[in-house]
XYZ file of C-alpha atoms in Angstrom:
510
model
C -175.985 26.923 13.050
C -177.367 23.720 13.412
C -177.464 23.097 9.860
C -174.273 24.237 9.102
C -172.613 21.398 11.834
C -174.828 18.762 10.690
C -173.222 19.815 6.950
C -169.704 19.216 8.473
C -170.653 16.193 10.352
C -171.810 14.649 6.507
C -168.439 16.261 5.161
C -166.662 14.736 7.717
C -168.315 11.532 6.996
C -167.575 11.504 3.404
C -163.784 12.207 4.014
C -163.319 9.612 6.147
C -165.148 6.794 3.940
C -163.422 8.190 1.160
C -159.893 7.199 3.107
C -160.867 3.900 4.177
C -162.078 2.839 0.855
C -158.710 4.453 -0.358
C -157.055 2.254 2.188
C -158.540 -0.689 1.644
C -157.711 -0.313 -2.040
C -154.068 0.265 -1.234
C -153.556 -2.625 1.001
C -155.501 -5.419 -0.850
C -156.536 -4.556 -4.036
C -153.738 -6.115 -6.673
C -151.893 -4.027 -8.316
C -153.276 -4.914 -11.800
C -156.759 -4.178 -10.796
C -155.516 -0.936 -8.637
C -153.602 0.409 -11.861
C -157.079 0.148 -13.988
C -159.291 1.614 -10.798
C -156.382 4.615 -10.352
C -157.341 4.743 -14.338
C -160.546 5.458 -14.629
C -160.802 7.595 -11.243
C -158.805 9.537 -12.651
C -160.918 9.878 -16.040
C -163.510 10.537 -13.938
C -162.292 13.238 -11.708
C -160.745 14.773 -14.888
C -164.610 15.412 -15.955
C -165.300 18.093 -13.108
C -161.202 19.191 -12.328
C -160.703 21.770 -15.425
C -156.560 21.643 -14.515
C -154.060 19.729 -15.972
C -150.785 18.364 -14.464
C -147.293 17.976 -16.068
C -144.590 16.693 -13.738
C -140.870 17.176 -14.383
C -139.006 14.079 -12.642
C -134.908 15.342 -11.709
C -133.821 11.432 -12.693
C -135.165 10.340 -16.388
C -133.673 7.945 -18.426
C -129.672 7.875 -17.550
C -130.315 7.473 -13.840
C -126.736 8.910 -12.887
C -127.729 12.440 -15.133
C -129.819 14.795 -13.561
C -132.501 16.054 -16.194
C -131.254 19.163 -18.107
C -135.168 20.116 -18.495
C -135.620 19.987 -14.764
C -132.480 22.216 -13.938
C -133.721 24.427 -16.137
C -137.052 24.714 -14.337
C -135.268 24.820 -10.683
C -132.876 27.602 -12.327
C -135.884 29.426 -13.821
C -138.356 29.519 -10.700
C -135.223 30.857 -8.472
C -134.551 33.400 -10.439
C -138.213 33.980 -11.409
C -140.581 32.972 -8.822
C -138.383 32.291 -5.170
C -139.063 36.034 -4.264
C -143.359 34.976 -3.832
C -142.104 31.471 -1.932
C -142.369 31.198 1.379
C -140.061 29.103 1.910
C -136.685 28.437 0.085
C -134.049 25.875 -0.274
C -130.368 27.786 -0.695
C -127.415 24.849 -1.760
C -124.617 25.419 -3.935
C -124.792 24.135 -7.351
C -121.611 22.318 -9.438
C -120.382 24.541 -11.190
C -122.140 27.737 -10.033
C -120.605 31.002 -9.011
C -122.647 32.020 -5.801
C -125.625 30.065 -4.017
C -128.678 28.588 -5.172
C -132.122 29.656 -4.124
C -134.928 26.995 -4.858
C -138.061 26.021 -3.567
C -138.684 24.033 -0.621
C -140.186 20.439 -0.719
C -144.062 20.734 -1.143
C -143.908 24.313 -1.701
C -146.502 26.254 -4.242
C -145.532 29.549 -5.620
C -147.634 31.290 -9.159
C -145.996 32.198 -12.201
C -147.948 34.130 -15.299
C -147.481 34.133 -18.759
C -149.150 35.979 -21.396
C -152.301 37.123 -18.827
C -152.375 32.978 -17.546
C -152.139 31.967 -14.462
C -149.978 28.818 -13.508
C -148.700 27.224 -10.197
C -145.333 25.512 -9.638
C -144.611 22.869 -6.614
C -142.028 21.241 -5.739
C -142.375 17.713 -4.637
C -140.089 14.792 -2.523
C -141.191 11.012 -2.300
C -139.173 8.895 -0.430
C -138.871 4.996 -1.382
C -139.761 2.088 1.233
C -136.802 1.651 3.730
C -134.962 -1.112 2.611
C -135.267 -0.269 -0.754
C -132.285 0.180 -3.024
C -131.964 3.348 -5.371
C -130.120 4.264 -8.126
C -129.522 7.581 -7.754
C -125.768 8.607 -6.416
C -126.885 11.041 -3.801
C -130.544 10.426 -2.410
C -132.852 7.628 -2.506
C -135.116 11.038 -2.294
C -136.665 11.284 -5.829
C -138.030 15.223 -6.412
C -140.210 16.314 -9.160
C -141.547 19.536 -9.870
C -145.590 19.801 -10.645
C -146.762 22.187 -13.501
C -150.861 22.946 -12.546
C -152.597 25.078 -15.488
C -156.468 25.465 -16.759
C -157.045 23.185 -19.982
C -158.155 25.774 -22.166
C -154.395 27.133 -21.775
C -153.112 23.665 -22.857
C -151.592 25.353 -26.024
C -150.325 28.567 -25.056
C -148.002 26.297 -22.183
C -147.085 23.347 -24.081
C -145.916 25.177 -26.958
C -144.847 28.589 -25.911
C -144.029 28.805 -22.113
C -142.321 25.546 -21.685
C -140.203 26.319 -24.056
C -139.825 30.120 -22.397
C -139.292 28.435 -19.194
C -136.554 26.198 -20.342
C -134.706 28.428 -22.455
C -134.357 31.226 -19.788
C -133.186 28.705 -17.260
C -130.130 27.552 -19.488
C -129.542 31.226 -20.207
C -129.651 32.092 -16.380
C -127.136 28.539 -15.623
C -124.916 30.027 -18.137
C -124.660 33.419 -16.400
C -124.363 31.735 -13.005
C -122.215 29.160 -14.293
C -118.059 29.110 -13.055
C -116.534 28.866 -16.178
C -113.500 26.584 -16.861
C -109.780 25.890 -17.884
C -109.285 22.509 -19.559
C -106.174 20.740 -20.034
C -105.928 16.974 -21.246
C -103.689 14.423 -20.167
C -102.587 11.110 -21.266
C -105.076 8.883 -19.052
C -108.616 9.071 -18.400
C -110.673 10.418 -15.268
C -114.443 10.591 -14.325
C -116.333 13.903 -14.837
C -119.647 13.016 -13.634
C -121.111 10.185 -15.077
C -118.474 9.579 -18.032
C -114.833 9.205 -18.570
C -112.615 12.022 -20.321
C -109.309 12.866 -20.982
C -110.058 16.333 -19.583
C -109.147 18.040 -16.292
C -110.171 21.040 -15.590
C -109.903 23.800 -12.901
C -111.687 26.701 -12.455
C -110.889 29.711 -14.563
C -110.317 33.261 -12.933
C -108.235 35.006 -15.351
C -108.263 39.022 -15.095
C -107.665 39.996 -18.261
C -110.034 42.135 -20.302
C -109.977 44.013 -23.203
C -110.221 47.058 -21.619
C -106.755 46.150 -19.979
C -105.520 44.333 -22.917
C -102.037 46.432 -24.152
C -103.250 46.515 -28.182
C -103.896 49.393 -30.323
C -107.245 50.389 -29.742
C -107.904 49.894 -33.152
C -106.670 46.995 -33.728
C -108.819 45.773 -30.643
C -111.992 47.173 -31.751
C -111.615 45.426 -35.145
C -111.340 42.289 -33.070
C -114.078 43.067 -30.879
C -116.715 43.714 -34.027
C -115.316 40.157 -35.098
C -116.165 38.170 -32.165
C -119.631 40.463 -31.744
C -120.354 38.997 -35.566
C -119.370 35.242 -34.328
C -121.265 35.169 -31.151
C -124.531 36.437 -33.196
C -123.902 34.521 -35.739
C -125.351 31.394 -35.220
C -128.158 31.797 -38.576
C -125.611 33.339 -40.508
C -123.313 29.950 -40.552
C -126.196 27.589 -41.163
C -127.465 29.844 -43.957
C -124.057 29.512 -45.350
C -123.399 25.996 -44.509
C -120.288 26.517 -42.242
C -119.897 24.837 -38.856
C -120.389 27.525 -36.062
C -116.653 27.562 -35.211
C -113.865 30.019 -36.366
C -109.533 30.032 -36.589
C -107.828 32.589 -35.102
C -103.829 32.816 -35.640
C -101.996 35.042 -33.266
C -98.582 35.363 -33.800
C -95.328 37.603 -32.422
C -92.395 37.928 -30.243
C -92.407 36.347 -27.051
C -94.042 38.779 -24.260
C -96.443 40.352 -26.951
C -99.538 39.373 -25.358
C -101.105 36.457 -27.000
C -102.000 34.412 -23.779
C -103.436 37.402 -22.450
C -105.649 37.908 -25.824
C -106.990 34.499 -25.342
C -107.872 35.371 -21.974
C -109.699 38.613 -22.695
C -111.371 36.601 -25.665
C -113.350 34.557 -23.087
C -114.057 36.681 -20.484
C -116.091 38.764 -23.652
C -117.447 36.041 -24.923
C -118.178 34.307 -21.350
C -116.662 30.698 -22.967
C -114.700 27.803 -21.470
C -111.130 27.820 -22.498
C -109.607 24.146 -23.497
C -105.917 24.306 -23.646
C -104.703 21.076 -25.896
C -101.260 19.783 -25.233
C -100.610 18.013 -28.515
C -97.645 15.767 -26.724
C -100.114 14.007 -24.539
C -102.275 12.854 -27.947
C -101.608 9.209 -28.808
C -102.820 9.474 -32.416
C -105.676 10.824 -34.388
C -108.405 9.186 -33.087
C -107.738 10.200 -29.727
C -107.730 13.654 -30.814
C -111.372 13.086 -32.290
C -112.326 11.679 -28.871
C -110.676 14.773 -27.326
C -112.787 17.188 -29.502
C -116.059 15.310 -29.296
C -115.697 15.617 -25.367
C -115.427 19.352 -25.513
C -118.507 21.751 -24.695
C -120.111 24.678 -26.883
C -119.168 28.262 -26.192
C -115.665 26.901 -25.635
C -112.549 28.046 -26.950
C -110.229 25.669 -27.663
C -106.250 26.480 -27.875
C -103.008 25.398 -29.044
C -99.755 27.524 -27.591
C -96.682 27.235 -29.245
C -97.914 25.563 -32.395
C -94.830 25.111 -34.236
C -92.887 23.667 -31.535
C -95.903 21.407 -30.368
C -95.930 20.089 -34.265
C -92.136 19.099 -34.030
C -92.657 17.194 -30.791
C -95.460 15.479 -31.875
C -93.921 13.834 -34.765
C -91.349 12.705 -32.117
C -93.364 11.485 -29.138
C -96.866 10.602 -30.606
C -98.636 9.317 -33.865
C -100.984 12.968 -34.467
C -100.488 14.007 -37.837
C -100.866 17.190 -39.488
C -103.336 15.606 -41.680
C -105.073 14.334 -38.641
C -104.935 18.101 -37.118
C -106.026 19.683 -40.261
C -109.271 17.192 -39.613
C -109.155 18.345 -36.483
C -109.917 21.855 -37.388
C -111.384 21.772 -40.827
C -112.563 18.503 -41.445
C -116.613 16.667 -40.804
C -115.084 16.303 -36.805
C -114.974 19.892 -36.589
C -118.529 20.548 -36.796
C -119.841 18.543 -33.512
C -120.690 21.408 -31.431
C -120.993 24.690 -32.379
C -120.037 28.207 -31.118
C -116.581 27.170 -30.960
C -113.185 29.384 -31.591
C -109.665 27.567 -32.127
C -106.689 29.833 -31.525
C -102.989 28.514 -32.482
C -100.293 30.817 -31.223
C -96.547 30.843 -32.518
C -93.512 32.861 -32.302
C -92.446 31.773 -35.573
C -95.439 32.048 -37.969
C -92.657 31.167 -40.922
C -91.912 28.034 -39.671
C -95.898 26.903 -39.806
C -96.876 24.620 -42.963
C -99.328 27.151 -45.514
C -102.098 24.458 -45.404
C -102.417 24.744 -41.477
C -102.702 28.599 -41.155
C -104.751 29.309 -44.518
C -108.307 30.700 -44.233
C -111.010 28.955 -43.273
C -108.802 27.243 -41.072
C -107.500 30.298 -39.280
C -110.024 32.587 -40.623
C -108.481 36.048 -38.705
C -104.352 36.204 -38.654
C -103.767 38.619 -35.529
C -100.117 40.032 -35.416
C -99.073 40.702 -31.192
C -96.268 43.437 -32.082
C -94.137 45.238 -30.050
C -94.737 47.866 -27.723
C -96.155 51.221 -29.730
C -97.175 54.605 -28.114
C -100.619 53.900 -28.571
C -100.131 50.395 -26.324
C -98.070 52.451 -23.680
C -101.346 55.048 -22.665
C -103.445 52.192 -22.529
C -100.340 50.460 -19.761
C -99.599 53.511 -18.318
C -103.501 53.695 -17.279
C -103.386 50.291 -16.425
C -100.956 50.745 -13.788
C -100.109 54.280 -13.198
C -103.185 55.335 -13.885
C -102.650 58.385 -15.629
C -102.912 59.740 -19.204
C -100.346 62.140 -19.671
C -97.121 63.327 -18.549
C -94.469 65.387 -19.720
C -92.439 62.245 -19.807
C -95.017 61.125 -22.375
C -92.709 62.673 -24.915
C -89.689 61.271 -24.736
C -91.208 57.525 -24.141
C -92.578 57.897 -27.546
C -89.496 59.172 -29.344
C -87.657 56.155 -27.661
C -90.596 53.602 -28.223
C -90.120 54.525 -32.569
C -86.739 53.737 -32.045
C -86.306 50.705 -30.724
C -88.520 47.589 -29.415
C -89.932 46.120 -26.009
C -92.670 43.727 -25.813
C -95.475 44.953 -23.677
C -94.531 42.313 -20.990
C -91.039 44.245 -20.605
C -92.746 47.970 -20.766
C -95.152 46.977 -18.310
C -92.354 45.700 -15.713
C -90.753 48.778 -15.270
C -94.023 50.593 -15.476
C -95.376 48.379 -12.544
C -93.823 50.291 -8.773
C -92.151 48.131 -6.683
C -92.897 50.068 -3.690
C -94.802 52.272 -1.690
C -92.553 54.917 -2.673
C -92.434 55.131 -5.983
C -94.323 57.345 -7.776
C -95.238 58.070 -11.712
C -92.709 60.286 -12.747
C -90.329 57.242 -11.050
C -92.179 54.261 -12.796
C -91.658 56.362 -16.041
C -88.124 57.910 -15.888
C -86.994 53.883 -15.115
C -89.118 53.302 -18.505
C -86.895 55.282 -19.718
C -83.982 54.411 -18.435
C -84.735 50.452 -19.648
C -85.295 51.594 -23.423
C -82.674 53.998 -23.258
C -80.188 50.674 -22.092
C -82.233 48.759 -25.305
C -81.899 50.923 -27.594
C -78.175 50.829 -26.877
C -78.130 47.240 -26.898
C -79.646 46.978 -30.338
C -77.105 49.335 -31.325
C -74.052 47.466 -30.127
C -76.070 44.062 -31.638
C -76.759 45.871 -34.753
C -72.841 46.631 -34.778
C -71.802 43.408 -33.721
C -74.002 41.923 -36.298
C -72.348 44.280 -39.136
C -69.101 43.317 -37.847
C -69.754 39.180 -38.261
C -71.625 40.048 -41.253
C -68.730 42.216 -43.002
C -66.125 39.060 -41.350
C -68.468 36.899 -43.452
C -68.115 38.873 -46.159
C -64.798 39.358 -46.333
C -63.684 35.661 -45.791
C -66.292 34.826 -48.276
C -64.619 37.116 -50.556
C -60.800 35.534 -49.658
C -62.132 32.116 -49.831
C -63.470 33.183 -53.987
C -60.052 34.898 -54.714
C -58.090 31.975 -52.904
C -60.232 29.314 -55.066
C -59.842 31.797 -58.378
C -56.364 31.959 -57.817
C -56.177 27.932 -57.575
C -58.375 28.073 -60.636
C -55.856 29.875 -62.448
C -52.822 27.576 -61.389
C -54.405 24.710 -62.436
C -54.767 26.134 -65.889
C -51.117 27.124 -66.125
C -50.116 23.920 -64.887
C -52.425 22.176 -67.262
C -50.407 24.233 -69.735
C -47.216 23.681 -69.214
C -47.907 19.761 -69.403
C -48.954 20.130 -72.633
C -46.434 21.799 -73.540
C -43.663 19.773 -72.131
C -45.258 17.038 -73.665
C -45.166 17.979 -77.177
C -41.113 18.718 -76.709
C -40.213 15.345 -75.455
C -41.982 13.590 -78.239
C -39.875 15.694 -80.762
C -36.206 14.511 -78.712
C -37.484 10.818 -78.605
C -37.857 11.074 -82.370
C -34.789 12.737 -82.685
C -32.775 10.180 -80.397
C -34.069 7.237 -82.001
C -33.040 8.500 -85.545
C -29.409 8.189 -84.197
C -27.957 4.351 -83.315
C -24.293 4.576 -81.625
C -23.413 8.356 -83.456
C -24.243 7.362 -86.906
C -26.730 8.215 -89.075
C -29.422 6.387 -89.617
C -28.335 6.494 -93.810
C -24.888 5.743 -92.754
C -26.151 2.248 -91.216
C -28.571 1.380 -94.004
C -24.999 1.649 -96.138
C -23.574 -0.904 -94.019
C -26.079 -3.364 -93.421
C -26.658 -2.990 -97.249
C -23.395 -4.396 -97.767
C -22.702 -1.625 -100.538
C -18.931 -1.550 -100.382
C -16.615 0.097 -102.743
């Protein structure tokens, strides 16, 4: 017992002339000299301490940017470690669907990788008071500690930091609140730099399980965006640009704002929605792409019309929005789609809409049978009715967007029931069906009037024709017969011959 108190007494000893000398050190030492001692105490201890340090700062470089390695880390270890911490840190991050679980300041928790043992902390300093910072929320700098063995140096500089970061970006992107972009004509901040783009956040419903589309036609869609999302070897191996057109076209009410909707909800991307009237010229509209993310889709409604107001109100050019999709600009980023919609797909110029600028041509048509089940589950929830029947006889005769079939099919009260939903269905493309019969008639009517004063107007101009030739004619004619009477007349001076005067004026007498 004895011995073992005099061995803490000498521990004790040691400690405490280890912190004055530490002290002293720190208060007058200079700071060149303290910089060279901190050196090679350092090289020394490193000669019996087999573990090795790597710290991740959350400030490097761009002081108003917080380091995309150390989010990763903090996203990693809450996902991946918070469950052995002790204690835990919850704060909501920009951006982020639900709350944030990270460790607490000077907390330790383990991780392993590959049979190795490693230990996280998490670490605050706090500047002098007085002291002015940098940093646009704390003067509290945190850094995150990495602590492994050296003979692991390897396996964790090349492998698991790597792992580490590259699961924390995929675990920000699940937890991440995606977006809807829109651009405008002046600039606003978006943390630390100025864009054009304002966004809010996006919480569209639509899926493709809901989407009214042949289920055909949508699983051919699906496969393609599967095949673009995976594809990311595949388009450098070919030398493409990760990106890829998609053209959807159709009547107003068809469905194409809803595609694009159900597009990124699969695909889990940001949607950018470019109004083409608030673009000054070209360049802006190369500022406007460079500024937009990956996994983004970005989208241009109404195409045709937002071409003719364009040339009206701003300097874009088609030539400038073929670059736009096609050209060197297109390939900053990757994993991009661009999606033009139009309810005239005639009126669109050939070069804009070709392929490998809108690679997949997607025709929204009206309502068919096969798009009414998948509406009449939507919101009747039911798959057949004896009603069923007579929708699809109706539904081959005439045509109603999906919009229109899925108003009546929608109950507009607590009392209203399937068979009521359907038989006003009915009802609706019964009243269509007449209408296009009674425009059909009304257009054979004008069309026949056409016709038929088409047809007068030829006969009234072949019958002027015709007159003009007579008329022509008869001129001639009449012509020719007063040249004979003028002859005629002048042969004859005062009712005598004309031999009967030469006799006079000859002076022939008898």
């Amino acid at each position: 017992m004895m011995a073992m108190a005099e061995m803490w007494s000498q521990m004790g000893s040691i400690m405490v002339t280890i912190m004055f000398v530490y002290a002293v050190i720190q208060q007058y030492l200079p700071h060149q000299f303290r910089s060279y001692f901190e050196r090679y105490t350092n090289k020394v201890v490193s000669l019996v301490y087999p573990y090795i340090q790597i710290t991740f700062h959350e400030y490097t470089g761009d002081r108003f940017k917080r380091s995309e390695v150390y989010l990763s880390i903090q996203n990693y270890l809450s996902a991946n470690s918070s469950d052995r911490a002790k204690r835990l840190k919850a704060h909501d991050l920009k951006d982020s669907k639900s709350l944030v679980l990270s460790l607490d300041d000077n907390e330790e928790v383990t991780d392993e990788f590959n049979g190795v043992k490693l230990w996280w902390t998490s670490y605050k300093s706090s500047p002098k008071a007085g002291s002015f910072s940098f940093y646009p929320t704390s003067d509290e700098k945190r850094f995150y500690k990495l602590k492994f063995h050296r003979q692991h140096r390897d396996l964790i500089t090349q492998s698991y930091l790597h792992h580490v970061v590259t699961e924390g970006k995929g675990i920000a992107v699940k937890n991440r609140q995606r977006k809807l972009y829109t651009n405008g004509s002046n600039e606003s901040w978006y943390g630390s730099k100025r864009t054009k783009w304002t966004h809010v956040h996006f919480e569209h419903p639509a899926t493709f399980d809901t989407l009214a589309m042949n289920p055909k036609k949508k699983q051919e869609i699906l496969n393609d965006l599967l095949k673009f999302k995976k594809g990311k070897e595949y388009y450098a191996k070919v030398g493409k640009p990760w990106k890829r057109g998609y053209l959807l076209y159709g009547p107003p009410g068809t469905g194409k704002s809803t595609m694009i909707a159900a597009m990124a909800n699969f695909l889990d991307y940001d949607v950018y929605d470019l109004e083409l009237t608030a673009v000054n010229d070209n360049t802006d509209l190369k500022k406007l792409l460079i500024d937009t993310s990956n996994r983004s889709i970005i989208v241009i409604e109404d195409i045709d019309c937002s071409l003719d107001l364009t040339e009206k109100k701003s300097k874009v050019t088609l030539s400038g929005l073929l670059n736009f999709i096609d050209g060197i600009w297109s390939a900053c980023g990757g994993e991009r789609l661009i999606v033009f919609t139009t309810n005239y797909v005639d009126k669109l110029d050939p070069a804009l809409i070709r392929r490998g600028r809108m690679d997949k041509h997607i025709e929204m048509s009206y309502c068919c049978f096969e798009t009414f089940k998948v509406l009449a589950k939507n919101y009747l929830d039911t798959e057949s009715h004896h009603l069923f029947q007579p929708i699809e006889v109706l539904l081959g005769e005439t045509n109603m967007s999906p919009a229109d079939v899925a108003e009546n099919l929608m109950p507009k009260s607590d009392t209203e029931d399937v068979e009521t939903c359907l038989k006003s269905l009915i009802e609706a493309l019964e009243e269509a069906k007449e209408d296009a019969k009674k425009k059909a008639e009304e257009e054979a009517k004008e069309k026949a009037e056409e016709e038929a004063k088409a047809k007068a107007e030829e006969e009234a101009k072949l019958k002027g024709e015709e007159k003009a030739k007579e008329d022509e004619k008869l001129v001639k004619e009449n012509g020719h017969c007063n040249g004979k009477e003028e002859v005629k007349c002048n042969c004859k001076c005062n009712g005598k011959s004309g031999s009967d005067e030469v006799k006079e004026n000859g002076g022939v007498t008898a």
